[in-house]
mmCIF file of C-alpha atoms and ligand atoms in Angstrom:
data_model
loop_
_atom_site.group_PDB
_atom_site.id
_atom_site.type_symbol
_atom_site.label_atom_id
_atom_site.label_comp_id
_atom_site.label_asym_id
_atom_site.label_seq_id
_atom_site.Cartn_x
_atom_site.Cartn_y
_atom_site.Cartn_z
ATOM 1 C CA MET A 26 -14.294 -16.229 87.909
ATOM 2 C CA ASN A 27 -11.184 -14.059 87.993
ATOM 3 C CA ILE A 28 -11.288 -14.091 91.759
ATOM 4 C CA GLU A 29 -11.585 -17.890 91.676
ATOM 5 C CA LYS A 30 -8.476 -18.036 89.510
ATOM 6 C CA GLY A 31 -6.611 -15.732 91.881
ATOM 7 C CA LYS A 32 -7.715 -17.855 94.827
ATOM 8 C CA ASN A 33 -6.424 -21.020 93.149
ATOM 9 C CA VAL A 34 -3.021 -19.436 92.601
ATOM 10 C CA MET A 35 -2.820 -18.486 96.260
ATOM 11 C CA VAL A 36 -3.789 -22.001 97.385
ATOM 12 C CA VAL A 37 -1.162 -23.591 95.102
ATOM 13 C CA SER A 38 1.368 -21.030 96.316
ATOM 14 C CA ALA A 39 0.581 -21.701 99.981
ATOM 15 C CA ILE A 40 0.900 -25.483 99.575
ATOM 16 C CA LEU A 41 4.173 -25.322 97.613
ATOM 17 C CA THR A 42 5.694 -22.704 99.921
ATOM 18 C CA LEU A 43 4.740 -24.756 102.969
ATOM 19 C CA LEU A 44 6.385 -27.800 101.354
ATOM 20 C CA VAL A 45 9.544 -25.791 100.671
ATOM 21 C CA ALA A 46 9.537 -24.431 104.237
ATOM 22 C CA VAL A 47 9.232 -27.907 105.753
ATOM 23 C CA LEU A 48 11.985 -29.358 103.517
ATOM 24 C CA LYS A 49 14.332 -26.473 104.318
ATOM 25 C CA GLY A 50 13.472 -26.705 107.998
ATOM 26 C CA ILE A 51 14.215 -30.439 108.245
ATOM 27 C CA VAL A 52 17.463 -30.235 106.287
ATOM 28 C CA GLY A 53 18.411 -27.009 108.057
ATOM 29 C CA TYR A 54 18.020 -28.835 111.357
ATOM 30 C CA ILE A 55 19.937 -32.028 110.483
ATOM 31 C CA SER A 56 22.705 -30.140 108.663
ATOM 32 C CA GLY A 57 23.058 -27.517 111.381
ATOM 33 C CA SER A 58 22.969 -24.697 108.808
ATOM 34 C CA VAL A 59 21.750 -21.358 110.182
ATOM 35 C CA ALA A 60 21.381 -20.001 106.651
ATOM 36 C CA LEU A 61 19.049 -22.837 105.718
ATOM 37 C CA THR A 62 17.099 -22.541 108.968
ATOM 38 C CA ALA A 63 16.713 -18.796 108.470
ATOM 39 C CA ASP A 64 15.507 -19.375 104.931
ATOM 40 C CA ALA A 65 13.071 -22.031 106.179
ATOM 41 C CA LEU A 66 11.664 -19.472 108.591
ATOM 42 C CA HIS A 67 11.423 -16.944 105.782
ATOM 43 C CA SER A 68 9.393 -19.411 103.697
ATOM 44 C CA LEU A 69 7.277 -20.262 106.719
ATOM 45 C CA SER A 70 6.525 -16.593 107.359
ATOM 46 C CA ASP A 71 5.573 -16.220 103.687
ATOM 47 C CA VAL A 72 2.971 -18.937 104.036
ATOM 48 C CA LEU A 73 1.778 -18.389 107.622
ATOM 49 C CA GLY A 74 0.780 -14.781 106.963
ATOM 50 C CA PRO A 75 -1.744 -15.655 104.242
ATOM 51 C CA ILE A 76 -2.973 -18.693 106.214
ATOM 52 C CA ALA A 77 -3.633 -16.535 109.292
ATOM 53 C CA VAL A 78 -5.422 -14.036 107.080
ATOM 54 C CA TYR A 79 -7.484 -16.844 105.557
ATOM 55 C CA PHE A 80 -8.697 -18.231 108.887
ATOM 56 C CA GLY A 81 -9.101 -14.732 110.268
ATOM 57 C CA LEU A 82 -11.306 -13.925 107.282
ATOM 58 C CA LYS A 83 -13.387 -17.047 107.867
ATOM 59 C CA LEU A 84 -14.004 -15.932 111.423
ATOM 60 C CA ALA A 85 -14.550 -12.338 110.322
ATOM 61 C CA GLN A 86 -17.438 -13.486 108.133
ATOM 62 C CA LYS A 87 -19.347 -14.776 111.161
ATOM 63 C CA GLU A 88 -22.581 -12.874 111.656
ATOM 64 C CA PRO A 89 -22.635 -10.225 114.383
ATOM 65 C CA ASN A 90 -24.673 -11.093 117.469
ATOM 66 C CA THR A 91 -25.729 -9.337 120.656
ATOM 67 C CA LYS A 92 -22.420 -10.173 122.322
ATOM 68 C CA PHE A 93 -20.333 -8.920 119.386
ATOM 69 C CA PRO A 94 -22.642 -6.426 117.659
ATOM 70 C CA TYR A 95 -19.840 -5.137 115.436
ATOM 71 C CA GLY A 96 -19.048 -8.617 114.183
ATOM 72 C CA TYR A 97 -15.803 -10.529 114.244
ATOM 73 C CA SER A 98 -13.794 -8.518 111.756
ATOM 74 C CA ARG A 99 -10.975 -7.836 114.224
ATOM 75 C CA ALA A 100 -10.262 -11.572 114.352
ATOM 76 C CA GLU A 101 -8.193 -11.262 111.200
ATOM 77 C CA SER A 102 -5.898 -8.657 112.743
ATOM 78 C CA LEU A 103 -5.576 -10.641 115.967
ATOM 79 C CA ALA A 104 -4.657 -13.851 114.134
ATOM 80 C CA SER A 105 -2.246 -11.946 111.953
ATOM 81 C CA LEU A 106 -0.652 -10.213 114.946
ATOM 82 C CA ALA A 107 -0.035 -13.534 116.683
ATOM 83 C CA VAL A 108 1.675 -14.937 113.582
ATOM 84 C CA SER A 109 3.703 -11.765 113.001
ATOM 85 C CA PHE A 110 4.936 -11.887 116.554
ATOM 86 C CA ILE A 111 6.052 -15.519 116.255
ATOM 87 C CA ILE A 112 7.921 -14.694 113.043
ATOM 88 C CA PHE A 113 9.623 -11.720 114.668
ATOM 89 C CA ILE A 114 10.752 -13.693 117.750
ATOM 90 C CA THR A 115 12.004 -16.640 115.689
ATOM 91 C CA GLY A 116 13.910 -14.228 113.435
ATOM 92 C CA ILE A 117 15.739 -12.835 116.462
ATOM 93 C CA GLU A 118 16.526 -16.358 117.662
ATOM 94 C CA ILE A 119 18.162 -17.291 114.348
ATOM 95 C CA LEU A 120 20.031 -13.989 114.219
ATOM 96 C CA LYS A 121 21.530 -14.885 117.614
ATOM 97 C CA GLN A 122 22.551 -18.326 116.333
ATOM 98 C CA SER A 123 24.105 -16.754 113.235
ATOM 99 C CA ILE A 124 26.155 -14.363 115.362
ATOM 100 C CA GLU A 125 27.350 -17.231 117.572
ATOM 101 C CA LYS A 126 28.326 -19.223 114.510
ATOM 102 C CA PHE A 127 30.052 -16.192 113.014
ATOM 103 C CA ASP A 128 32.247 -15.997 116.139
ATOM 104 C CA ASN A 129 32.927 -19.703 115.981
ATOM 105 C CA PRO A 130 32.451 -20.973 112.398
ATOM 106 C CA THR A 131 31.780 -24.697 112.148
ATOM 107 C CA PRO A 132 31.107 -26.888 109.108
ATOM 108 C CA ILE A 133 27.604 -28.083 108.314
ATOM 109 C CA HIS A 134 26.640 -31.712 107.689
ATOM 110 C CA HIS A 135 24.790 -33.471 104.886
ATOM 111 C CA HIS A 136 25.879 -31.007 102.205
ATOM 112 C CA PHE A 137 24.312 -32.941 99.383
ATOM 113 C CA ALA A 138 20.914 -33.195 101.039
ATOM 114 C CA ALA A 139 21.097 -29.437 101.637
ATOM 115 C CA ILE A 140 22.117 -28.708 98.042
ATOM 116 C CA PHE A 141 19.365 -30.987 96.748
ATOM 117 C CA VAL A 142 16.691 -29.253 98.838
ATOM 118 C CA MET A 143 17.918 -25.819 97.786
ATOM 119 C CA VAL A 144 17.804 -26.746 94.096
ATOM 120 C CA VAL A 145 14.261 -28.111 94.496
ATOM 121 C CA SER A 146 13.311 -24.878 96.317
ATOM 122 C CA LEU A 147 14.833 -22.802 93.540
ATOM 123 C CA VAL A 148 12.759 -24.561 90.901
ATOM 124 C CA ILE A 149 9.536 -24.251 92.931
ATOM 125 C CA THR A 150 10.148 -20.609 93.863
ATOM 126 C CA TYR A 151 10.928 -19.635 90.298
ATOM 127 C CA TYR A 152 7.812 -21.449 89.118
ATOM 128 C CA LEU A 153 5.723 -19.542 91.695
ATOM 129 C CA TYR A 154 7.219 -16.255 90.504
ATOM 130 C CA TRP A 155 6.377 -17.068 86.880
ATOM 131 C CA TYR A 156 2.891 -18.393 87.710
ATOM 132 C CA LYS A 157 1.847 -15.425 89.876
ATOM 133 C CA ALA A 158 3.201 -12.862 87.413
ATOM 134 C CA LYS A 159 1.337 -14.562 84.562
ATOM 135 C CA VAL A 160 -2.031 -14.889 86.333
ATOM 136 C CA GLY A 161 -1.594 -11.459 87.941
ATOM 137 C CA LYS A 162 -1.313 -9.881 84.500
ATOM 138 C CA GLU A 163 -4.220 -11.964 83.193
ATOM 139 C CA ILE A 164 -6.659 -10.919 85.899
ATOM 140 C CA GLY A 165 -5.150 -7.442 86.282
ATOM 141 C CA SER A 166 -4.320 -7.834 89.958
ATOM 142 C CA ASP A 167 -1.505 -5.623 91.259
ATOM 143 C CA ALA A 168 -1.529 -7.547 94.521
ATOM 144 C CA MET A 169 -0.879 -10.787 92.653
ATOM 145 C CA ILE A 170 1.925 -9.216 90.591
ATOM 146 C CA GLY A 171 3.405 -7.961 93.873
ATOM 147 C CA GLU A 172 3.199 -11.511 95.225
ATOM 148 C CA GLY A 173 5.115 -12.626 92.146
ATOM 149 C CA ALA A 174 7.837 -10.047 92.791
ATOM 150 C CA HIS A 175 8.089 -11.382 96.346
ATOM 151 C CA SER A 176 8.647 -14.899 94.994
ATOM 152 C CA LEU A 177 11.483 -13.529 92.868
ATOM 153 C CA VAL A 178 13.119 -12.087 96.007
ATOM 154 C CA ASP A 179 12.681 -15.502 97.649
ATOM 155 C CA PHE A 180 14.397 -17.013 94.621
ATOM 156 C CA TYR A 181 17.469 -14.798 95.112
ATOM 157 C CA THR A 182 17.722 -15.489 98.848
ATOM 158 C CA THR A 183 17.553 -19.199 98.079
ATOM 159 C CA ILE A 184 20.500 -18.762 95.662
ATOM 160 C CA ALA A 185 22.443 -17.040 98.460
ATOM 161 C CA VAL A 186 21.788 -19.996 100.766
ATOM 162 C CA LEU A 187 22.858 -22.412 98.037
ATOM 163 C CA PHE A 188 26.172 -20.539 97.738
ATOM 164 C CA ALA A 189 26.566 -20.602 101.510
ATOM 165 C CA VAL A 190 26.120 -24.392 101.568
ATOM 166 C CA ILE A 191 28.554 -24.883 98.665
ATOM 167 C CA GLY A 192 30.998 -22.501 100.382
ATOM 168 C CA SER A 193 30.796 -24.549 103.547
ATOM 169 C CA TYR A 194 31.492 -27.716 101.536
ATOM 170 C CA PHE A 195 34.737 -26.162 100.250
ATOM 171 C CA GLY A 196 35.755 -25.049 103.723
ATOM 172 C CA TYR A 197 34.536 -21.417 103.684
ATOM 173 C CA TYR A 198 32.525 -21.828 106.890
ATOM 174 C CA ILE A 199 32.173 -18.104 107.493
ATOM 175 C CA VAL A 200 29.873 -17.504 104.478
ATOM 176 C CA GLU A 201 27.055 -19.535 105.958
ATOM 177 C CA PRO A 202 26.464 -17.554 109.203
ATOM 178 C CA ILE A 203 26.756 -14.304 107.217
ATOM 179 C CA VAL A 204 23.998 -15.395 104.832
ATOM 180 C CA GLY A 205 21.989 -16.718 107.794
ATOM 181 C CA GLY A 206 22.394 -13.402 109.602
ATOM 182 C CA ILE A 207 21.291 -11.356 106.592
ATOM 183 C CA ILE A 208 18.235 -13.526 105.973
ATOM 184 C CA SER A 209 17.222 -13.481 109.634
ATOM 185 C CA LEU A 210 17.476 -9.676 109.518
ATOM 186 C CA ILE A 211 15.121 -9.683 106.520
ATOM 187 C CA VAL A 212 12.734 -11.931 108.467
ATOM 188 C CA ILE A 213 12.881 -9.607 111.493
ATOM 189 C CA ILE A 214 12.081 -6.579 109.327
ATOM 190 C CA LEU A 215 9.235 -8.479 107.643
ATOM 191 C CA GLY A 216 7.874 -9.444 111.067
ATOM 192 C CA LEU A 217 8.081 -5.860 112.322
ATOM 193 C CA LYS A 218 6.290 -4.562 109.234
ATOM 194 C CA MET A 219 3.521 -7.120 109.723
ATOM 195 C CA ILE A 220 3.227 -6.242 113.416
ATOM 196 C CA LYS A 221 2.964 -2.558 112.535
ATOM 197 C CA LYS A 222 0.230 -3.257 109.994
ATOM 198 C CA ASP A 223 -1.732 -5.406 112.464
ATOM 199 C CA ILE A 224 -1.468 -2.838 115.251
ATOM 200 C CA TYR A 225 -2.616 -0.102 112.872
ATOM 201 C CA MET A 226 -5.666 -2.218 112.064
ATOM 202 C CA LEU A 227 -6.399 -2.828 115.729
ATOM 203 C CA MET A 228 -6.036 0.884 116.464
ATOM 204 C CA ASP A 229 -8.808 1.931 114.028
ATOM 205 C CA TYR A 230 -6.406 3.183 111.430
ATOM 206 C CA CYS A 231 -7.584 4.701 108.187
ATOM 207 C CA ASP A 232 -5.418 5.923 105.372
ATOM 208 C CA GLU A 233 -5.977 9.524 104.346
ATOM 209 C CA GLU A 234 -6.460 8.600 100.717
ATOM 210 C CA THR A 235 -9.564 6.529 101.471
ATOM 211 C CA ALA A 236 -10.944 9.201 103.805
ATOM 212 C CA GLU A 237 -10.478 11.838 101.115
ATOM 213 C CA LYS A 238 -12.202 9.613 98.576
ATOM 214 C CA ILE A 239 -15.196 9.037 100.875
ATOM 215 C CA LYS A 240 -15.513 12.760 101.487
ATOM 216 C CA ASN A 241 -15.447 13.567 97.781
ATOM 217 C CA ILE A 242 -18.056 10.910 97.033
ATOM 218 C CA THR A 243 -20.267 12.343 99.782
ATOM 219 C CA LEU A 244 -19.939 15.881 98.462
ATOM 220 C CA SER A 245 -20.843 14.704 94.965
ATOM 221 C CA VAL A 246 -24.307 13.605 96.116
ATOM 222 C CA ARG A 247 -26.970 16.080 95.101
ATOM 223 C CA GLY A 248 -28.414 17.878 98.108
ATOM 224 C CA VAL A 249 -25.259 17.565 100.221
ATOM 225 C CA GLU A 250 -24.077 21.104 100.929
ATOM 226 C CA GLY A 251 -21.094 20.091 103.014
ATOM 227 C CA ALA A 252 -19.567 17.262 105.022
ATOM 228 C CA HIS A 253 -17.550 17.120 108.220
ATOM 229 C CA HIS A 254 -16.491 14.828 111.086
ATOM 230 C CA LEU A 255 -15.586 12.060 108.702
ATOM 231 C CA LYS A 256 -14.279 9.107 110.652
ATOM 232 C CA ALA A 257 -13.353 5.969 108.807
ATOM 233 C CA ARG A 258 -11.662 2.976 110.354
ATOM 234 C CA LYS A 259 -10.447 -0.350 109.127
ATOM 235 C CA SER A 260 -11.519 -3.374 111.073
ATOM 236 C CA GLY A 261 -9.906 -6.469 109.652
ATOM 237 C CA PRO A 262 -10.900 -6.623 106.020
ATOM 238 C CA TYR A 263 -13.793 -4.222 106.515
ATOM 239 C CA LEU A 264 -14.134 -0.476 106.600
ATOM 240 C CA PHE A 265 -16.488 1.370 108.934
ATOM 241 C CA CYS A 266 -17.352 4.990 108.440
ATOM 242 C CA ASP A 267 -19.159 7.841 110.229
ATOM 243 C CA ILE A 268 -19.870 11.118 108.535
ATOM 244 C CA HIS A 269 -21.907 14.273 109.135
ATOM 245 C CA ILE A 270 -23.581 15.767 106.099
ATOM 246 C CA GLU A 271 -24.966 19.271 105.840
ATOM 247 C CA VAL A 272 -28.294 19.653 104.079
ATOM 248 C CA ASP A 273 -30.568 22.608 103.518
ATOM 249 C CA GLU A 274 -32.628 23.145 106.673
ATOM 250 C CA ASN A 275 -35.744 23.821 104.618
ATOM 251 C CA LEU A 276 -35.810 20.367 103.064
ATOM 252 C CA PRO A 277 -38.553 18.065 104.316
ATOM 253 C CA PHE A 278 -37.264 15.378 106.673
ATOM 254 C CA LYS A 279 -38.102 12.714 104.114
ATOM 255 C CA SER A 280 -35.884 14.361 101.489
ATOM 256 C CA ALA A 281 -33.024 14.858 103.931
ATOM 257 C CA HIS A 282 -33.217 11.202 104.869
ATOM 258 C CA LYS A 283 -33.254 10.206 101.211
ATOM 259 C CA ILE A 284 -30.098 12.235 100.643
ATOM 260 C CA SER A 285 -28.403 10.391 103.499
ATOM 261 C CA GLU A 286 -29.417 7.061 101.941
ATOM 262 C CA GLU A 287 -27.967 8.190 98.638
ATOM 263 C CA VAL A 288 -24.703 9.029 100.386
ATOM 264 C CA VAL A 289 -24.604 5.513 101.855
ATOM 265 C CA ASP A 290 -25.373 3.869 98.505
ATOM 266 C CA LYS A 291 -22.825 5.912 96.607
ATOM 267 C CA ILE A 292 -20.046 5.244 99.124
ATOM 268 C CA LYS A 293 -20.854 1.517 99.093
ATOM 269 C CA GLU A 294 -20.768 1.524 95.306
ATOM 270 C CA ASN A 295 -17.355 3.134 95.107
ATOM 271 C CA ILE A 296 -15.393 1.940 98.125
ATOM 272 C CA LYS A 297 -14.448 -1.703 98.426
ATOM 273 C CA ASN A 298 -15.176 -3.689 101.588
ATOM 274 C CA ILE A 299 -17.126 -0.938 103.280
ATOM 275 C CA SER A 300 -19.407 -2.621 105.751
ATOM 276 C CA ASP A 301 -21.135 0.015 107.818
ATOM 277 C CA ILE A 302 -21.773 3.713 107.248
ATOM 278 C CA THR A 303 -23.478 5.978 109.757
ATOM 279 C CA VAL A 304 -24.658 9.300 108.373
ATOM 280 C CA HIS A 305 -25.637 12.101 110.706
ATOM 281 C CA ILE A 306 -27.620 14.965 109.173
ATOM 282 C CA ASP A 307 -26.899 18.572 110.141
ATOM 283 C CA PRO A 308 -29.323 21.238 108.922
ATOM 284 C CA VAL A 309 -27.635 24.306 107.471
ATOM 285 C CA LYS A 310 -28.903 27.615 106.250
ATOM 286 C CA LYS A 311 -27.617 28.214 102.769
ATOM 287 C CA ARG A 312 -26.155 31.672 102.400
ATOM 288 C CA TYR A 313 -26.538 31.894 98.633
ATOM 289 C CA ILE A 314 -29.618 30.594 96.888
ATOM 290 C CA LYS A 315 -29.850 30.466 93.122
ATOM 291 C CA VAL A 316 -33.345 30.841 91.752
ATOM 292 C CA ALA A 317 -34.533 30.409 88.154
ATOM 293 C CA ILE A 318 -37.539 32.305 86.793
ATOM 294 C CA PRO A 319 -38.986 31.653 83.296
ATOM 295 C CA THR A 320 -39.443 34.508 80.838
ATOM 296 C CA ASP A 321 -40.117 34.992 77.127
ATOM 297 C CA GLU A 322 -38.384 38.363 76.882
ATOM 298 C CA ILE A 323 -34.781 39.159 76.036
ATOM 299 C CA ASN A 324 -34.578 42.923 75.328
ATOM 300 C CA GLY A 325 -34.461 45.640 77.953
ATOM 301 C CA ASN A 326 -34.040 45.553 81.705
ATOM 302 C CA ILE A 327 -34.195 41.998 83.051
ATOM 303 C CA MET A 328 -35.992 43.148 86.193
ATOM 304 C CA ASP A 329 -38.904 44.403 84.102
ATOM 305 C CA PHE A 330 -39.337 41.193 82.094
ATOM 306 C CA GLY A 331 -42.626 39.411 82.464
ATOM 307 C CA ILE A 332 -42.754 35.917 83.960
ATOM 308 C CA ALA A 333 -43.597 33.313 81.312
ATOM 309 C CA PRO A 334 -47.016 31.719 81.891
ATOM 310 C CA TRP A 335 -45.778 28.136 81.503
ATOM 311 C CA PHE A 336 -42.442 27.089 83.010
ATOM 312 C CA SER A 337 -41.083 24.373 80.747
ATOM 313 C CA VAL A 338 -41.794 26.050 77.387
ATOM 314 C CA ALA A 339 -40.463 29.485 78.372
ATOM 315 C CA LYS A 340 -37.861 30.839 75.945
ATOM 316 C CA TYR A 341 -35.398 31.879 78.652
ATOM 317 C CA PHE A 342 -34.572 31.468 82.295
ATOM 318 C CA VAL A 343 -33.463 34.331 84.486
ATOM 319 C CA PHE A 344 -30.950 33.117 87.064
ATOM 320 C CA THR A 345 -30.599 35.187 90.160
ATOM 321 C CA ASN A 346 -28.242 34.547 93.018
ATOM 322 C CA ILE A 347 -29.652 35.764 96.307
ATOM 323 C CA ASP A 348 -27.616 36.424 99.428
ATOM 324 C CA THR A 349 -29.935 35.211 102.178
ATOM 325 C CA TYR A 350 -27.895 36.895 104.928
ATOM 326 C CA LYS A 351 -28.018 40.368 103.432
ATOM 327 C CA GLN A 352 -31.255 39.600 101.577
ATOM 328 C CA ILE A 353 -30.049 41.199 98.378
ATOM 329 C CA ILE A 354 -29.540 40.089 94.802
ATOM 330 C CA ASN A 355 -25.958 39.074 94.263
ATOM 331 C CA ASN A 356 -26.071 38.768 90.512
ATOM 332 C CA ILE A 357 -28.496 38.138 87.717
ATOM 333 C CA GLU A 358 -28.147 36.577 84.267
ATOM 334 C CA ILE A 359 -30.295 35.116 81.535
ATOM 335 C CA LYS A 360 -29.934 31.860 79.603
ATOM 336 C CA GLU A 361 -31.871 30.191 76.837
ATOM 337 C CA ASN A 362 -34.149 27.270 77.767
ATOM 338 C CA PRO A 363 -32.487 24.267 76.073
ATOM 339 C CA ALA A 364 -35.714 22.228 76.194
ATOM 340 C CA LYS A 365 -38.228 24.714 74.873
ATOM 341 C CA ASN A 366 -38.596 22.948 71.489
ATOM 342 C CA LEU A 367 -38.590 19.386 72.811
ATOM 343 C CA ASN A 368 -41.778 17.363 72.661
ATOM 344 C CA LYS A 369 -40.713 14.701 75.132
ATOM 345 C CA LYS A 370 -38.710 14.576 78.361
ATOM 346 C CA ARG A 371 -38.681 18.340 78.677
ATOM 347 C CA GLY A 372 -38.786 18.125 82.464
ATOM 348 C CA ILE A 373 -35.686 15.943 82.638
ATOM 349 C CA LYS A 374 -33.728 18.111 80.221
ATOM 350 C CA ILE A 375 -34.623 21.282 82.117
ATOM 351 C CA THR A 376 -33.813 19.683 85.454
ATOM 352 C CA ASP A 377 -30.348 18.655 84.214
ATOM 353 C CA PHE A 378 -29.818 22.154 82.883
ATOM 354 C CA LEU A 379 -30.839 23.748 86.174
ATOM 355 C CA ILE A 380 -28.683 21.329 88.213
ATOM 356 C CA ASN A 381 -25.671 22.136 86.039
ATOM 357 C CA ASN A 382 -26.304 25.800 86.707
ATOM 358 C CA GLY A 383 -26.452 25.194 90.460
ATOM 359 C CA VAL A 384 -30.091 26.192 90.816
ATOM 360 C CA ASP A 385 -31.747 25.602 94.212
ATOM 361 C CA GLY A 386 -35.273 26.725 93.405
ATOM 362 C CA VAL A 387 -37.611 27.961 90.696
ATOM 363 C CA ILE A 388 -40.356 30.566 90.773
ATOM 364 C CA VAL A 389 -43.242 29.647 88.451
ATOM 365 C CA LYS A 390 -46.741 30.652 87.476
ATOM 366 C CA ALA A 391 -47.674 27.221 86.148
ATOM 367 C CA ILE A 392 -45.750 23.972 85.729
ATOM 368 C CA GLY A 393 -46.450 20.526 84.231
ATOM 369 C CA ALA A 394 -46.513 17.402 86.373
ATOM 370 C CA GLY A 395 -43.461 15.818 84.680
ATOM 371 C CA THR A 396 -41.249 18.827 85.267
ATOM 372 C CA TYR A 397 -42.653 19.251 88.767
ATOM 373 C CA ASN A 398 -41.652 15.699 89.690
ATOM 374 C CA ALA A 399 -38.242 15.844 88.007
ATOM 375 C CA LEU A 400 -37.393 19.025 89.912
ATOM 376 C CA GLY A 401 -38.749 17.687 93.196
ATOM 377 C CA ASN A 402 -36.752 14.456 92.903
ATOM 378 C CA ASN A 403 -33.619 16.564 92.681
ATOM 379 C CA TYR A 404 -34.479 18.774 95.658
ATOM 380 C CA ILE A 405 -35.116 21.845 93.544
ATOM 381 C CA LYS A 406 -37.696 23.902 95.364
ATOM 382 C CA ILE A 407 -40.767 25.058 93.428
ATOM 383 C CA ILE A 408 -42.334 28.348 94.479
ATOM 384 C CA LYS A 409 -45.605 29.439 92.882
ATOM 385 C CA THR A 410 -46.288 33.110 92.295
ATOM 386 C CA ASP A 411 -49.092 35.371 91.050
ATOM 387 C CA LYS A 412 -46.701 38.220 90.334
ATOM 388 C CA ASN A 413 -46.113 39.441 86.806
ATOM 389 C CA THR A 414 -42.523 40.692 86.600
ATOM 390 C CA ILE A 415 -39.150 39.281 87.578
ATOM 391 C CA LYS A 416 -38.655 42.183 89.967
ATOM 392 C CA GLU A 417 -41.913 41.538 91.814
ATOM 393 C CA ALA A 418 -41.222 37.811 92.034
ATOM 394 C CA ILE A 419 -37.761 38.344 93.508
ATOM 395 C CA GLU A 420 -39.069 40.912 95.972
ATOM 396 C CA GLU A 421 -41.755 38.491 97.056
ATOM 397 C CA PHE A 422 -39.151 35.749 97.480
ATOM 398 C CA ILE A 423 -36.915 37.982 99.595
ATOM 399 C CA SER A 424 -39.862 38.986 101.773
ATOM 400 C CA ILE A 425 -40.529 35.275 102.407
ATOM 401 C CA LEU A 426 -36.870 34.902 103.433
ATOM 402 C CA LYS A 427 -37.271 37.796 105.861
ATOM 403 C CA SER A 428 -40.321 36.282 107.502
ATOM 404 C CA ASP A 429 -38.495 32.945 107.941
HETATM 405 ZN ZN1 LIG B 507 9.649 -14.277 101.112
HETATM 406 ZN ZN1 LIG B 508 -22.070 17.819 112.607
#
């Protein structure tokens, strides 16, 4: 509904601005005022840009086919580039006329028609400024508020033209080409900016901020150990993205694929207008693996503690960080099981706890189905053991690493 409201504002704005542009253009032509003609072009460029974008968007929404498998999203940039170029060229033309008139100032004709049109334009432009600022605040759209600010600038340039026309009426012919020259310079700069934007789009540009955001989202997905070769590109209104993710080489293919799907979903959720994401999976060997082992003991040497018979009701978990390159224990610590007294949802609570502690796998004697599934869904590896002490279990685990 908000978007509908925003759309309505833009339609009203386009119609009124087009009206203003046509009025200024006609009177600019019959009065011979370069200032008015330049301002007409300015108004025209204000309205043609959005119109080109609108029709470009329509075309961009066309379904891809075998001839254009990536769709028609570039159409927007192409349409916009054509319009930007016309604006730029016309701006230069009026700048030339202004310079000629500056060298040889001549009066303009039909002053009152010109003044009338400028006053009408002033009222309309100020109304557009007020309307866009109001709706922009209502729907919380920065773009709309920015549009409003633009209308305010248009309002001031229109005042300058009005002064130029009045000046000409009182015999100050020189004011008019000066105002015309300044406005045509503004139009030229606007045109150049638009051309730059369009070319960026056509050249597969992507701003670093978006790329950084995509990378961070990717890294936040559980099971993603790293990410590289991120390539994002804007194509018209859409964003395409390729990324390589690094996942543990020991994960089953199904799990690795699921992680890649989660990456896609999470990026789509958080980045606007993303249309296509290709995820390539690279297997990596993790250097450090954190393993949790359940125990009921707390006093003495951790390595001599017995392994608790049942995983989820154990009093404590021993966390050990193993360096898989050197195949040694990096560090070892013990933490209380936060779920040991729970009657329900123990598996979920423990899984959250283990995830927060960065655990990759657990070594167990016996485990309930709920906990087993919760751990498995989060890619925490479950290793069964017959050993009795922490020391034996870790030694067994390291010997498995060696044989890998
Ligand atoms: Zn403008
Ligand atoms: Zn790669």
